[in-house]
Short mmCIF file of N, CA and C in Angstrom, two decimals:
data_model
loop_
_atom_site.label_atom_id
_atom_site.label_comp_id
_atom_site.label_asym_id
_atom_site.label_seq_id
_atom_site.Cartn_x
_atom_site.Cartn_y
_atom_site.Cartn_z
N MET A 1094 -110.98 -24.40 -19.73
CA MET A 1094 -111.68 -25.19 -18.73
C MET A 1094 -110.68 -25.67 -17.68
N PRO A 1095 -111.02 -25.54 -16.40
CA PRO A 1095 -110.14 -26.03 -15.34
C PRO A 1095 -109.96 -27.55 -15.47
N ARG A 1096 -108.79 -28.03 -15.00
CA ARG A 1096 -108.50 -29.45 -15.12
C ARG A 1096 -108.16 -30.05 -13.76
N ILE A 1097 -108.78 -31.20 -13.50
CA ILE A 1097 -108.51 -31.99 -12.29
C ILE A 1097 -107.84 -33.28 -12.74
N GLU A 1098 -106.62 -33.50 -12.29
CA GLU A 1098 -105.91 -34.73 -12.62
C GLU A 1098 -105.92 -35.61 -11.37
N ILE A 1099 -106.37 -36.84 -11.53
CA ILE A 1099 -106.50 -37.79 -10.42
C ILE A 1099 -105.45 -38.87 -10.63
N VAL A 1100 -104.46 -38.91 -9.76
CA VAL A 1100 -103.40 -39.92 -9.86
C VAL A 1100 -103.54 -40.87 -8.68
N TYR A 1101 -103.57 -42.17 -8.99
CA TYR A 1101 -103.88 -43.14 -7.94
C TYR A 1101 -103.33 -44.51 -8.30
N THR A 1102 -103.43 -45.40 -7.33
CA THR A 1102 -103.11 -46.80 -7.54
C THR A 1102 -104.19 -47.64 -6.87
N SER A 1103 -104.32 -48.87 -7.31
CA SER A 1103 -105.35 -49.77 -6.77
C SER A 1103 -104.80 -51.18 -6.77
N GLY A 1104 -104.99 -51.86 -5.65
CA GLY A 1104 -104.47 -53.22 -5.56
C GLY A 1104 -105.36 -54.27 -6.21
N TYR A 1105 -106.67 -54.19 -5.98
CA TYR A 1105 -107.58 -55.23 -6.44
C TYR A 1105 -108.76 -54.71 -7.24
N GLY A 1106 -108.82 -53.40 -7.45
CA GLY A 1106 -109.91 -52.82 -8.24
C GLY A 1106 -110.90 -52.00 -7.46
N HIS A 1107 -110.90 -52.12 -6.13
CA HIS A 1107 -111.85 -51.36 -5.32
C HIS A 1107 -111.56 -49.86 -5.38
N THR A 1108 -110.30 -49.49 -5.30
CA THR A 1108 -109.92 -48.07 -5.35
C THR A 1108 -110.11 -47.52 -6.76
N ASP A 1109 -110.05 -48.39 -7.77
CA ASP A 1109 -110.39 -47.97 -9.14
C ASP A 1109 -111.81 -47.40 -9.17
N ARG A 1110 -112.74 -48.11 -8.54
CA ARG A 1110 -114.14 -47.67 -8.54
C ARG A 1110 -114.29 -46.34 -7.82
N GLN A 1111 -113.58 -46.17 -6.74
CA GLN A 1111 -113.62 -44.92 -5.99
C GLN A 1111 -113.06 -43.78 -6.85
N ALA A 1112 -111.96 -44.02 -7.54
CA ALA A 1112 -111.37 -43.01 -8.43
C ALA A 1112 -112.33 -42.65 -9.56
N GLN A 1113 -112.98 -43.66 -10.13
CA GLN A 1113 -113.93 -43.41 -11.21
C GLN A 1113 -115.11 -42.56 -10.73
N ALA A 1114 -115.59 -42.84 -9.52
CA ALA A 1114 -116.70 -42.06 -8.97
C ALA A 1114 -116.27 -40.61 -8.75
N LEU A 1115 -115.06 -40.41 -8.24
CA LEU A 1115 -114.55 -39.07 -8.03
C LEU A 1115 -114.46 -38.33 -9.37
N ALA A 1116 -113.97 -39.02 -10.40
CA ALA A 1116 -113.86 -38.41 -11.72
C ALA A 1116 -115.25 -38.07 -12.28
N GLU A 1117 -116.23 -38.92 -12.05
CA GLU A 1117 -117.60 -38.60 -12.48
C GLU A 1117 -118.08 -37.31 -11.85
N GLY A 1118 -117.81 -37.13 -10.57
CA GLY A 1118 -118.19 -35.91 -9.88
C GLY A 1118 -117.48 -34.69 -10.42
N GLY A 1119 -116.23 -34.88 -10.85
CA GLY A 1119 -115.45 -33.78 -11.42
C GLY A 1119 -115.88 -33.40 -12.82
N GLY A 1120 -116.69 -34.25 -13.44
CA GLY A 1120 -117.21 -33.96 -14.77
C GLY A 1120 -116.12 -33.93 -15.84
N ASN A 1121 -116.34 -33.11 -16.85
CA ASN A 1121 -115.41 -33.03 -17.99
C ASN A 1121 -114.03 -32.52 -17.59
N ALA A 1122 -113.93 -31.91 -16.42
CA ALA A 1122 -112.64 -31.38 -15.96
C ALA A 1122 -111.70 -32.47 -15.46
N ALA A 1123 -112.24 -33.65 -15.12
CA ALA A 1123 -111.46 -34.68 -14.44
C ALA A 1123 -110.90 -35.73 -15.40
N ARG A 1124 -109.67 -36.15 -15.08
CA ARG A 1124 -109.03 -37.22 -15.86
C ARG A 1124 -108.28 -38.12 -14.90
N LEU A 1125 -108.32 -39.42 -15.15
CA LEU A 1125 -107.69 -40.42 -14.30
C LEU A 1125 -106.31 -40.82 -14.82
N TRP A 1126 -105.38 -40.98 -13.87
CA TRP A 1126 -104.04 -41.49 -14.17
C TRP A 1126 -103.74 -42.60 -13.17
N LYS A 1127 -103.82 -43.84 -13.61
CA LYS A 1127 -103.54 -44.96 -12.72
C LYS A 1127 -102.07 -45.34 -12.86
N LEU A 1128 -101.38 -45.41 -11.73
CA LEU A 1128 -99.99 -45.85 -11.74
C LEU A 1128 -99.93 -47.31 -12.18
N ASP A 1129 -98.88 -47.67 -12.89
CA ASP A 1129 -98.77 -49.06 -13.32
C ASP A 1129 -98.32 -49.94 -12.15
N ALA A 1130 -98.18 -51.23 -12.39
CA ALA A 1130 -97.86 -52.18 -11.32
C ALA A 1130 -96.53 -51.89 -10.64
N ASP A 1131 -95.66 -51.13 -11.31
CA ASP A 1131 -94.37 -50.75 -10.74
C ASP A 1131 -94.39 -49.35 -10.13
N GLY A 1132 -95.58 -48.72 -10.06
CA GLY A 1132 -95.67 -47.39 -9.47
C GLY A 1132 -95.20 -46.28 -10.39
N THR A 1133 -95.22 -46.55 -11.69
CA THR A 1133 -94.72 -45.57 -12.66
C THR A 1133 -95.87 -44.82 -13.31
N LEU A 1134 -95.69 -43.53 -13.45
CA LEU A 1134 -96.62 -42.66 -14.17
C LEU A 1134 -95.96 -42.30 -15.49
N PRO A 1135 -96.66 -42.45 -16.62
CA PRO A 1135 -96.02 -42.10 -17.89
C PRO A 1135 -95.71 -40.60 -17.96
N GLU A 1136 -94.78 -40.23 -18.80
CA GLU A 1136 -94.38 -38.82 -18.93
C GLU A 1136 -95.58 -37.92 -19.23
N GLU A 1137 -96.50 -38.42 -20.03
CA GLU A 1137 -97.72 -37.67 -20.34
C GLU A 1137 -98.51 -37.34 -19.07
N GLY A 1138 -98.50 -38.27 -18.12
CA GLY A 1138 -99.17 -38.04 -16.84
C GLY A 1138 -98.49 -36.95 -16.03
N TRP A 1139 -97.15 -36.99 -15.99
CA TRP A 1139 -96.41 -35.94 -15.28
C TRP A 1139 -96.71 -34.57 -15.89
N GLU A 1140 -96.74 -34.50 -17.21
CA GLU A 1140 -97.04 -33.23 -17.88
C GLU A 1140 -98.44 -32.75 -17.53
N ALA A 1141 -99.39 -33.68 -17.45
CA ALA A 1141 -100.76 -33.33 -17.09
C ALA A 1141 -100.83 -32.79 -15.66
N LEU A 1142 -100.10 -33.42 -14.73
CA LEU A 1142 -100.08 -32.94 -13.35
C LEU A 1142 -99.45 -31.54 -13.27
N ASP A 1143 -98.41 -31.33 -14.07
CA ASP A 1143 -97.72 -30.04 -14.05
C ASP A 1143 -98.62 -28.89 -14.50
N THR A 1144 -99.54 -29.16 -15.39
CA THR A 1144 -100.40 -28.10 -15.93
C THR A 1144 -101.82 -28.13 -15.34
N ALA A 1145 -102.07 -29.03 -14.40
CA ALA A 1145 -103.40 -29.16 -13.79
C ALA A 1145 -103.72 -27.98 -12.89
N ASP A 1146 -105.00 -27.74 -12.71
CA ASP A 1146 -105.47 -26.77 -11.72
C ASP A 1146 -105.65 -27.43 -10.35
N ALA A 1147 -105.96 -28.73 -10.37
CA ALA A 1147 -106.13 -29.50 -9.14
C ALA A 1147 -105.55 -30.89 -9.36
N ILE A 1148 -104.95 -31.44 -8.30
CA ILE A 1148 -104.42 -32.81 -8.32
C ILE A 1148 -105.04 -33.54 -7.14
N VAL A 1149 -105.61 -34.70 -7.41
CA VAL A 1149 -106.19 -35.53 -6.35
C VAL A 1149 -105.40 -36.83 -6.31
N PHE A 1150 -104.95 -37.20 -5.12
CA PHE A 1150 -104.13 -38.38 -4.91
C PHE A 1150 -104.97 -39.49 -4.28
N GLY A 1151 -104.76 -40.74 -4.73
CA GLY A 1151 -105.52 -41.85 -4.17
C GLY A 1151 -104.72 -43.13 -4.07
N SER A 1152 -104.94 -43.85 -2.99
CA SER A 1152 -104.29 -45.14 -2.79
C SER A 1152 -105.09 -45.93 -1.77
N PRO A 1153 -105.13 -47.25 -1.92
CA PRO A 1153 -105.68 -48.04 -0.82
C PRO A 1153 -104.77 -47.90 0.40
N THR A 1154 -105.33 -48.12 1.56
CA THR A 1154 -104.54 -48.13 2.79
C THR A 1154 -104.04 -49.55 3.01
N TYR A 1155 -102.73 -49.70 2.97
CA TYR A 1155 -102.08 -50.98 3.26
C TYR A 1155 -101.16 -50.77 4.45
N MET A 1156 -101.33 -51.54 5.49
CA MET A 1156 -100.46 -51.48 6.65
C MET A 1156 -100.35 -50.05 7.20
N GLY A 1157 -101.47 -49.31 7.16
CA GLY A 1157 -101.52 -47.99 7.76
C GLY A 1157 -100.95 -46.87 6.91
N ASN A 1158 -100.79 -47.09 5.61
CA ASN A 1158 -100.25 -46.03 4.75
C ASN A 1158 -100.60 -46.34 3.30
N VAL A 1159 -100.11 -45.49 2.41
CA VAL A 1159 -100.30 -45.73 0.98
C VAL A 1159 -99.54 -46.98 0.58
N MET A 1160 -99.97 -47.63 -0.49
CA MET A 1160 -99.24 -48.80 -0.96
C MET A 1160 -97.94 -48.36 -1.63
N TRP A 1161 -96.99 -49.26 -1.73
CA TRP A 1161 -95.63 -48.89 -2.15
C TRP A 1161 -95.59 -48.23 -3.52
N GLN A 1162 -96.50 -48.60 -4.42
CA GLN A 1162 -96.48 -47.99 -5.75
C GLN A 1162 -96.75 -46.48 -5.66
N PHE A 1163 -97.65 -46.09 -4.76
CA PHE A 1163 -97.91 -44.67 -4.62
C PHE A 1163 -96.73 -43.96 -3.96
N LYS A 1164 -96.10 -44.61 -3.00
CA LYS A 1164 -94.92 -44.02 -2.35
C LYS A 1164 -93.81 -43.82 -3.37
N LYS A 1165 -93.64 -44.75 -4.30
CA LYS A 1165 -92.63 -44.59 -5.35
C LYS A 1165 -92.96 -43.36 -6.20
N PHE A 1166 -94.23 -43.20 -6.57
CA PHE A 1166 -94.64 -42.02 -7.32
C PHE A 1166 -94.29 -40.75 -6.53
N ALA A 1167 -94.63 -40.74 -5.24
CA ALA A 1167 -94.36 -39.57 -4.41
C ALA A 1167 -92.87 -39.26 -4.37
N ASP A 1168 -92.06 -40.29 -4.19
CA ASP A 1168 -90.61 -40.07 -4.16
C ASP A 1168 -90.11 -39.54 -5.50
N THR A 1169 -90.70 -40.01 -6.57
CA THR A 1169 -90.29 -39.57 -7.90
C THR A 1169 -90.69 -38.11 -8.16
N SER A 1170 -91.62 -37.59 -7.39
CA SER A 1170 -92.06 -36.20 -7.57
C SER A 1170 -91.09 -35.20 -6.96
N SER A 1171 -89.96 -35.65 -6.42
CA SER A 1171 -89.06 -34.76 -5.68
C SER A 1171 -88.51 -33.61 -6.53
N LYS A 1172 -88.32 -33.81 -7.82
CA LYS A 1172 -87.85 -32.70 -8.67
C LYS A 1172 -88.89 -31.58 -8.70
N ARG A 1173 -90.15 -31.94 -8.71
CA ARG A 1173 -91.21 -30.93 -8.66
C ARG A 1173 -91.25 -30.25 -7.29
N TRP A 1174 -90.97 -31.02 -6.25
CA TRP A 1174 -90.90 -30.45 -4.90
C TRP A 1174 -89.77 -29.42 -4.82
N MET A 1175 -88.62 -29.75 -5.41
CA MET A 1175 -87.46 -28.84 -5.35
C MET A 1175 -87.77 -27.48 -5.97
N THR A 1176 -88.58 -27.48 -7.00
CA THR A 1176 -88.92 -26.21 -7.68
C THR A 1176 -90.28 -25.67 -7.24
N GLN A 1177 -90.99 -26.44 -6.41
CA GLN A 1177 -92.34 -26.07 -5.97
C GLN A 1177 -93.25 -25.78 -7.17
N SER A 1178 -93.09 -26.58 -8.22
CA SER A 1178 -93.87 -26.35 -9.45
C SER A 1178 -95.36 -26.68 -9.29
N TRP A 1179 -95.74 -27.40 -8.24
CA TRP A 1179 -97.16 -27.68 -7.99
C TRP A 1179 -97.76 -26.74 -6.95
N SER A 1180 -96.98 -25.81 -6.47
CA SER A 1180 -97.43 -24.90 -5.41
C SER A 1180 -98.65 -24.09 -5.87
N GLY A 1181 -99.62 -23.96 -4.97
CA GLY A 1181 -100.83 -23.18 -5.26
C GLY A 1181 -101.94 -23.95 -5.93
N LYS A 1182 -101.69 -25.20 -6.32
CA LYS A 1182 -102.75 -26.02 -6.92
C LYS A 1182 -103.67 -26.55 -5.82
N LEU A 1183 -104.95 -26.70 -6.14
CA LEU A 1183 -105.85 -27.40 -5.23
C LEU A 1183 -105.44 -28.87 -5.22
N MET A 1184 -105.48 -29.49 -4.05
CA MET A 1184 -105.12 -30.91 -3.93
C MET A 1184 -106.07 -31.58 -2.95
N GLY A 1185 -106.27 -32.85 -3.15
CA GLY A 1185 -107.13 -33.63 -2.29
C GLY A 1185 -106.70 -35.08 -2.32
N GLY A 1186 -107.45 -35.92 -1.60
CA GLY A 1186 -107.08 -37.32 -1.56
C GLY A 1186 -108.22 -38.25 -1.19
N PHE A 1187 -108.00 -39.53 -1.45
CA PHE A 1187 -108.98 -40.56 -1.13
C PHE A 1187 -108.27 -41.86 -0.85
N THR A 1188 -108.92 -42.70 -0.05
CA THR A 1188 -108.36 -44.01 0.27
C THR A 1188 -109.48 -45.01 0.55
N ASN A 1189 -109.11 -46.25 0.53
CA ASN A 1189 -110.02 -47.38 0.71
C ASN A 1189 -109.28 -48.46 1.49
N SER A 1190 -109.98 -49.13 2.39
CA SER A 1190 -109.39 -50.29 3.07
C SER A 1190 -110.49 -51.28 3.39
N ALA A 1191 -110.08 -52.47 3.80
CA ALA A 1191 -111.05 -53.53 4.06
C ALA A 1191 -111.79 -53.32 5.38
N SER A 1192 -111.15 -52.72 6.34
CA SER A 1192 -111.77 -52.54 7.65
C SER A 1192 -112.46 -51.18 7.75
N THR A 1193 -113.43 -51.08 8.65
CA THR A 1193 -114.16 -49.84 8.83
C THR A 1193 -113.21 -48.69 9.13
N ASN A 1194 -112.29 -48.88 10.08
CA ASN A 1194 -111.28 -47.88 10.36
C ASN A 1194 -110.09 -48.14 9.44
N GLY A 1195 -109.47 -49.27 9.61
CA GLY A 1195 -108.39 -49.67 8.72
C GLY A 1195 -107.22 -48.71 8.69
N ASP A 1196 -107.14 -47.82 9.68
CA ASP A 1196 -106.09 -46.81 9.74
C ASP A 1196 -106.06 -45.90 8.51
N LYS A 1197 -107.26 -45.69 7.95
CA LYS A 1197 -107.38 -44.78 6.80
C LYS A 1197 -106.92 -43.36 7.14
N ALA A 1198 -107.12 -42.93 8.38
CA ALA A 1198 -106.72 -41.58 8.78
C ALA A 1198 -105.22 -41.39 8.59
N MET A 1199 -104.45 -42.41 8.84
CA MET A 1199 -102.99 -42.31 8.67
C MET A 1199 -102.66 -42.06 7.20
N THR A 1200 -103.33 -42.77 6.32
CA THR A 1200 -103.10 -42.57 4.88
C THR A 1200 -103.51 -41.17 4.47
N MET A 1201 -104.65 -40.71 4.94
CA MET A 1201 -105.11 -39.37 4.58
C MET A 1201 -104.16 -38.29 5.11
N LEU A 1202 -103.66 -38.46 6.33
CA LEU A 1202 -102.68 -37.50 6.86
C LEU A 1202 -101.41 -37.51 6.02
N TRP A 1203 -101.00 -38.69 5.61
CA TRP A 1203 -99.80 -38.79 4.77
C TRP A 1203 -100.04 -38.07 3.44
N LEU A 1204 -101.20 -38.29 2.81
CA LEU A 1204 -101.50 -37.63 1.54
C LEU A 1204 -101.56 -36.11 1.71
N ALA A 1205 -102.18 -35.64 2.80
CA ALA A 1205 -102.27 -34.20 3.04
C ALA A 1205 -100.88 -33.61 3.29
N THR A 1206 -100.02 -34.34 3.99
CA THR A 1206 -98.65 -33.87 4.20
C THR A 1206 -97.89 -33.81 2.89
N PHE A 1207 -98.04 -34.83 2.07
CA PHE A 1207 -97.41 -34.86 0.75
C PHE A 1207 -97.85 -33.64 -0.07
N ALA A 1208 -99.15 -33.34 -0.05
CA ALA A 1208 -99.66 -32.17 -0.77
C ALA A 1208 -99.09 -30.88 -0.20
N ALA A 1209 -99.01 -30.79 1.12
CA ALA A 1209 -98.48 -29.59 1.77
C ALA A 1209 -97.01 -29.39 1.42
N GLN A 1210 -96.26 -30.47 1.35
CA GLN A 1210 -94.85 -30.34 0.98
C GLN A 1210 -94.69 -29.76 -0.42
N HIS A 1211 -95.66 -30.05 -1.27
CA HIS A 1211 -95.65 -29.50 -2.64
C HIS A 1211 -96.28 -28.11 -2.71
N GLY A 1212 -96.72 -27.58 -1.58
CA GLY A 1212 -97.34 -26.25 -1.58
C GLY A 1212 -98.78 -26.24 -2.03
N GLY A 1213 -99.41 -27.42 -2.02
CA GLY A 1213 -100.81 -27.53 -2.45
C GLY A 1213 -101.78 -26.97 -1.44
N LEU A 1214 -102.95 -26.62 -1.92
CA LEU A 1214 -104.04 -26.11 -1.09
C LEU A 1214 -105.05 -27.25 -0.93
N TRP A 1215 -105.07 -27.87 0.25
CA TRP A 1215 -105.86 -29.08 0.47
C TRP A 1215 -107.35 -28.77 0.52
N VAL A 1216 -108.13 -29.60 -0.18
CA VAL A 1216 -109.58 -29.49 -0.19
C VAL A 1216 -110.14 -30.59 0.70
N SER A 1217 -110.85 -30.19 1.75
CA SER A 1217 -111.46 -31.16 2.65
C SER A 1217 -112.68 -31.80 1.98
N LEU A 1218 -113.19 -32.85 2.59
CA LEU A 1218 -114.35 -33.56 2.05
C LEU A 1218 -115.59 -32.68 2.02
N GLY A 1219 -115.82 -31.90 3.09
CA GLY A 1219 -116.97 -31.00 3.12
C GLY A 1219 -118.31 -31.71 3.27
N GLN A 1220 -118.31 -32.88 3.89
CA GLN A 1220 -119.55 -33.64 4.11
C GLN A 1220 -119.68 -33.95 5.60
N MET A 1221 -120.87 -33.78 6.12
CA MET A 1221 -121.13 -34.17 7.50
C MET A 1221 -121.07 -35.69 7.62
N PRO A 1222 -120.60 -36.21 8.77
CA PRO A 1222 -120.55 -37.66 8.93
C PRO A 1222 -121.94 -38.26 9.11
N ALA A 1223 -122.09 -39.47 8.64
CA ALA A 1223 -123.35 -40.20 8.84
C ALA A 1223 -123.20 -40.97 10.15
N ASN A 1224 -123.38 -40.27 11.26
CA ASN A 1224 -123.11 -40.90 12.55
C ASN A 1224 -124.33 -41.03 13.47
N ALA A 1225 -125.50 -40.97 12.88
CA ALA A 1225 -126.72 -41.16 13.67
C ALA A 1225 -127.06 -42.65 13.77
N LEU A 1226 -127.88 -42.99 14.71
CA LEU A 1226 -128.27 -44.39 14.91
C LEU A 1226 -128.89 -44.99 13.64
N ALA A 1227 -129.62 -44.20 12.90
CA ALA A 1227 -130.27 -44.69 11.69
C ALA A 1227 -129.33 -44.74 10.47
N SER A 1228 -128.10 -44.28 10.61
CA SER A 1228 -127.16 -44.26 9.48
C SER A 1228 -126.81 -45.67 9.03
N THR A 1229 -126.59 -45.80 7.73
CA THR A 1229 -126.20 -47.10 7.15
C THR A 1229 -125.04 -46.88 6.18
N HIS A 1230 -124.52 -47.99 5.67
CA HIS A 1230 -123.44 -47.94 4.68
C HIS A 1230 -123.88 -47.23 3.40
N ALA A 1231 -125.17 -47.09 3.19
CA ALA A 1231 -125.66 -46.42 1.98
C ALA A 1231 -125.58 -44.90 2.10
N ASP A 1232 -125.33 -44.39 3.30
CA ASP A 1232 -125.23 -42.94 3.50
C ASP A 1232 -123.86 -42.44 3.08
N THR A 1233 -123.81 -41.17 2.65
CA THR A 1233 -122.51 -40.57 2.33
C THR A 1233 -121.74 -40.32 3.62
N ASN A 1234 -120.45 -40.40 3.50
CA ASN A 1234 -119.51 -40.20 4.60
C ASN A 1234 -119.85 -41.05 5.82
N TRP A 1235 -120.18 -42.30 5.59
CA TRP A 1235 -120.47 -43.24 6.66
C TRP A 1235 -119.24 -43.44 7.56
N ALA A 1236 -118.05 -43.36 6.97
CA ALA A 1236 -116.82 -43.54 7.75
C ALA A 1236 -116.51 -42.32 8.61
N GLY A 1237 -117.15 -41.19 8.33
CA GLY A 1237 -117.01 -40.01 9.17
C GLY A 1237 -115.71 -39.25 9.01
N GLY A 1238 -115.09 -39.32 7.85
CA GLY A 1238 -113.85 -38.60 7.62
C GLY A 1238 -114.07 -37.15 7.22
N SER A 1239 -113.03 -36.35 7.32
CA SER A 1239 -113.09 -34.95 6.91
C SER A 1239 -112.02 -34.58 5.91
N LEU A 1240 -110.88 -35.27 5.93
CA LEU A 1240 -109.77 -34.88 5.05
C LEU A 1240 -110.02 -35.18 3.59
N GLY A 1241 -110.73 -36.24 3.30
CA GLY A 1241 -110.99 -36.63 1.91
C GLY A 1241 -111.97 -37.78 1.89
N ALA A 1242 -112.12 -38.39 0.73
CA ALA A 1242 -113.10 -39.46 0.55
C ALA A 1242 -112.54 -40.78 1.10
N LEU A 1243 -113.30 -41.40 1.99
CA LEU A 1243 -112.94 -42.69 2.57
C LEU A 1243 -113.90 -43.76 2.08
N ALA A 1244 -113.37 -44.96 1.88
CA ALA A 1244 -114.23 -46.07 1.46
C ALA A 1244 -113.82 -47.34 2.18
N THR A 1245 -114.79 -48.24 2.32
CA THR A 1245 -114.56 -49.54 2.93
C THR A 1245 -115.01 -50.61 1.96
N SER A 1246 -114.13 -51.56 1.70
CA SER A 1246 -114.44 -52.70 0.84
C SER A 1246 -114.01 -53.96 1.56
N PRO A 1247 -114.96 -54.79 2.01
CA PRO A 1247 -114.59 -56.01 2.74
C PRO A 1247 -113.52 -56.81 1.99
N SER A 1248 -112.64 -57.45 2.74
CA SER A 1248 -111.49 -58.15 2.15
C SER A 1248 -111.89 -59.27 1.19
N ASP A 1249 -113.07 -59.82 1.36
CA ASP A 1249 -113.50 -60.90 0.48
C ASP A 1249 -114.48 -60.43 -0.59
N SER A 1250 -114.58 -59.11 -0.78
CA SER A 1250 -115.51 -58.58 -1.79
C SER A 1250 -114.81 -58.40 -3.13
N THR A 1251 -115.59 -58.50 -4.18
CA THR A 1251 -115.09 -58.16 -5.51
C THR A 1251 -115.22 -56.64 -5.66
N PRO A 1252 -114.56 -56.04 -6.64
CA PRO A 1252 -114.73 -54.61 -6.86
C PRO A 1252 -116.19 -54.21 -7.13
N GLU A 1253 -116.97 -55.12 -7.66
CA GLU A 1253 -118.39 -54.83 -7.90
C GLU A 1253 -119.18 -54.78 -6.59
N GLN A 1254 -118.70 -55.44 -5.55
CA GLN A 1254 -119.39 -55.49 -4.26
C GLN A 1254 -118.94 -54.39 -3.30
N GLY A 1255 -117.82 -53.78 -3.53
CA GLY A 1255 -117.31 -52.73 -2.66
C GLY A 1255 -116.43 -51.81 -3.46
N PRO A 1256 -116.39 -50.58 -3.17
CA PRO A 1256 -116.96 -49.83 -2.06
C PRO A 1256 -118.49 -49.76 -2.11
N THR A 1257 -119.06 -49.31 -1.00
CA THR A 1257 -120.52 -49.23 -0.89
C THR A 1257 -121.07 -48.09 -1.74
N VAL A 1258 -122.36 -48.11 -1.95
CA VAL A 1258 -123.05 -47.04 -2.70
C VAL A 1258 -122.80 -45.69 -2.04
N GLY A 1259 -122.84 -45.66 -0.71
CA GLY A 1259 -122.61 -44.41 0.01
C GLY A 1259 -121.18 -43.90 -0.15
N ASP A 1260 -120.20 -44.82 -0.11
CA ASP A 1260 -118.81 -44.42 -0.30
C ASP A 1260 -118.57 -43.88 -1.70
N LEU A 1261 -119.19 -44.50 -2.69
CA LEU A 1261 -119.04 -44.02 -4.07
C LEU A 1261 -119.72 -42.66 -4.24
N ALA A 1262 -120.86 -42.46 -3.58
CA ALA A 1262 -121.54 -41.16 -3.62
C ALA A 1262 -120.67 -40.09 -2.96
N SER A 1263 -120.01 -40.45 -1.87
CA SER A 1263 -119.10 -39.50 -1.20
C SER A 1263 -117.98 -39.09 -2.15
N ALA A 1264 -117.40 -40.07 -2.84
CA ALA A 1264 -116.32 -39.77 -3.78
C ALA A 1264 -116.83 -38.88 -4.92
N ARG A 1265 -118.00 -39.19 -5.43
CA ARG A 1265 -118.60 -38.39 -6.52
C ARG A 1265 -118.83 -36.95 -6.06
N ASP A 1266 -119.37 -36.80 -4.86
CA ASP A 1266 -119.62 -35.47 -4.31
C ASP A 1266 -118.32 -34.71 -4.06
N TYR A 1267 -117.28 -35.43 -3.66
CA TYR A 1267 -115.98 -34.82 -3.43
C TYR A 1267 -115.40 -34.29 -4.76
N GLY A 1268 -115.52 -35.09 -5.81
CA GLY A 1268 -115.07 -34.63 -7.13
C GLY A 1268 -115.83 -33.38 -7.56
N ALA A 1269 -117.14 -33.35 -7.31
CA ALA A 1269 -117.95 -32.18 -7.66
C ALA A 1269 -117.53 -30.97 -6.82
N ARG A 1270 -117.20 -31.20 -5.56
CA ARG A 1270 -116.75 -30.10 -4.68
C ARG A 1270 -115.46 -29.47 -5.23
N ILE A 1271 -114.51 -30.31 -5.60
CA ILE A 1271 -113.24 -29.80 -6.13
C ILE A 1271 -113.50 -29.03 -7.43
N ALA A 1272 -114.33 -29.58 -8.31
CA ALA A 1272 -114.64 -28.89 -9.57
C ALA A 1272 -115.31 -27.54 -9.31
N SER A 1273 -116.23 -27.49 -8.34
CA SER A 1273 -116.93 -26.23 -8.06
C SER A 1273 -115.97 -25.18 -7.51
N LEU A 1274 -114.97 -25.60 -6.75
CA LEU A 1274 -114.00 -24.64 -6.23
C LEU A 1274 -113.14 -24.07 -7.35
N LEU A 1275 -112.86 -24.88 -8.36
CA LEU A 1275 -112.08 -24.39 -9.49
C LEU A 1275 -112.89 -23.38 -10.30
N VAL A 1276 -114.16 -23.64 -10.48
CA VAL A 1276 -115.03 -22.74 -11.24
C VAL A 1276 -115.19 -21.42 -10.49
N ALA A 1277 -115.27 -21.50 -9.15
CA ALA A 1277 -115.45 -20.29 -8.34
C ALA A 1277 -114.19 -19.44 -8.31
N ALA A 1278 -113.04 -20.06 -8.55
CA ALA A 1278 -111.76 -19.33 -8.44
C ALA A 1278 -111.50 -18.47 -9.60
#
């Protein structure tokens, strides 16, 4: 069975919900690896990424980029970069921020560049934007992104209040998209 390993970090729990939705979409193929508070992935997680068919990266957007724990993980992956051991794997990404824009595009570009440096094959979101007058936060891809799953969680919301139903559906559909590409391959 193909395997999707989802490695991510979350500051307050909102990105946890987005990661869980993505894993639900990926079905039995998906497994979550949350970085600890120091940005460390256990050795078992590294081994899982090394043998995965797809790797999905996730982080909240802080100050226009991934949070420092995810950057530490990325820097620690340099030995894999040197050998290109992740080359040819499907890769994708997701992010969440408090603002509608919140410079999420910068984080997504950073994640896609990180994947490209590892030789990954980036999987786009594959969802049309919900950009009609009648569109609401309950629609999928309300943020209108293309690189990966985007979510918005107001700064004063609890993880139960954000991300929105539409953002979680987008993440779920993105996980299913990645899983379907693995089955088709």
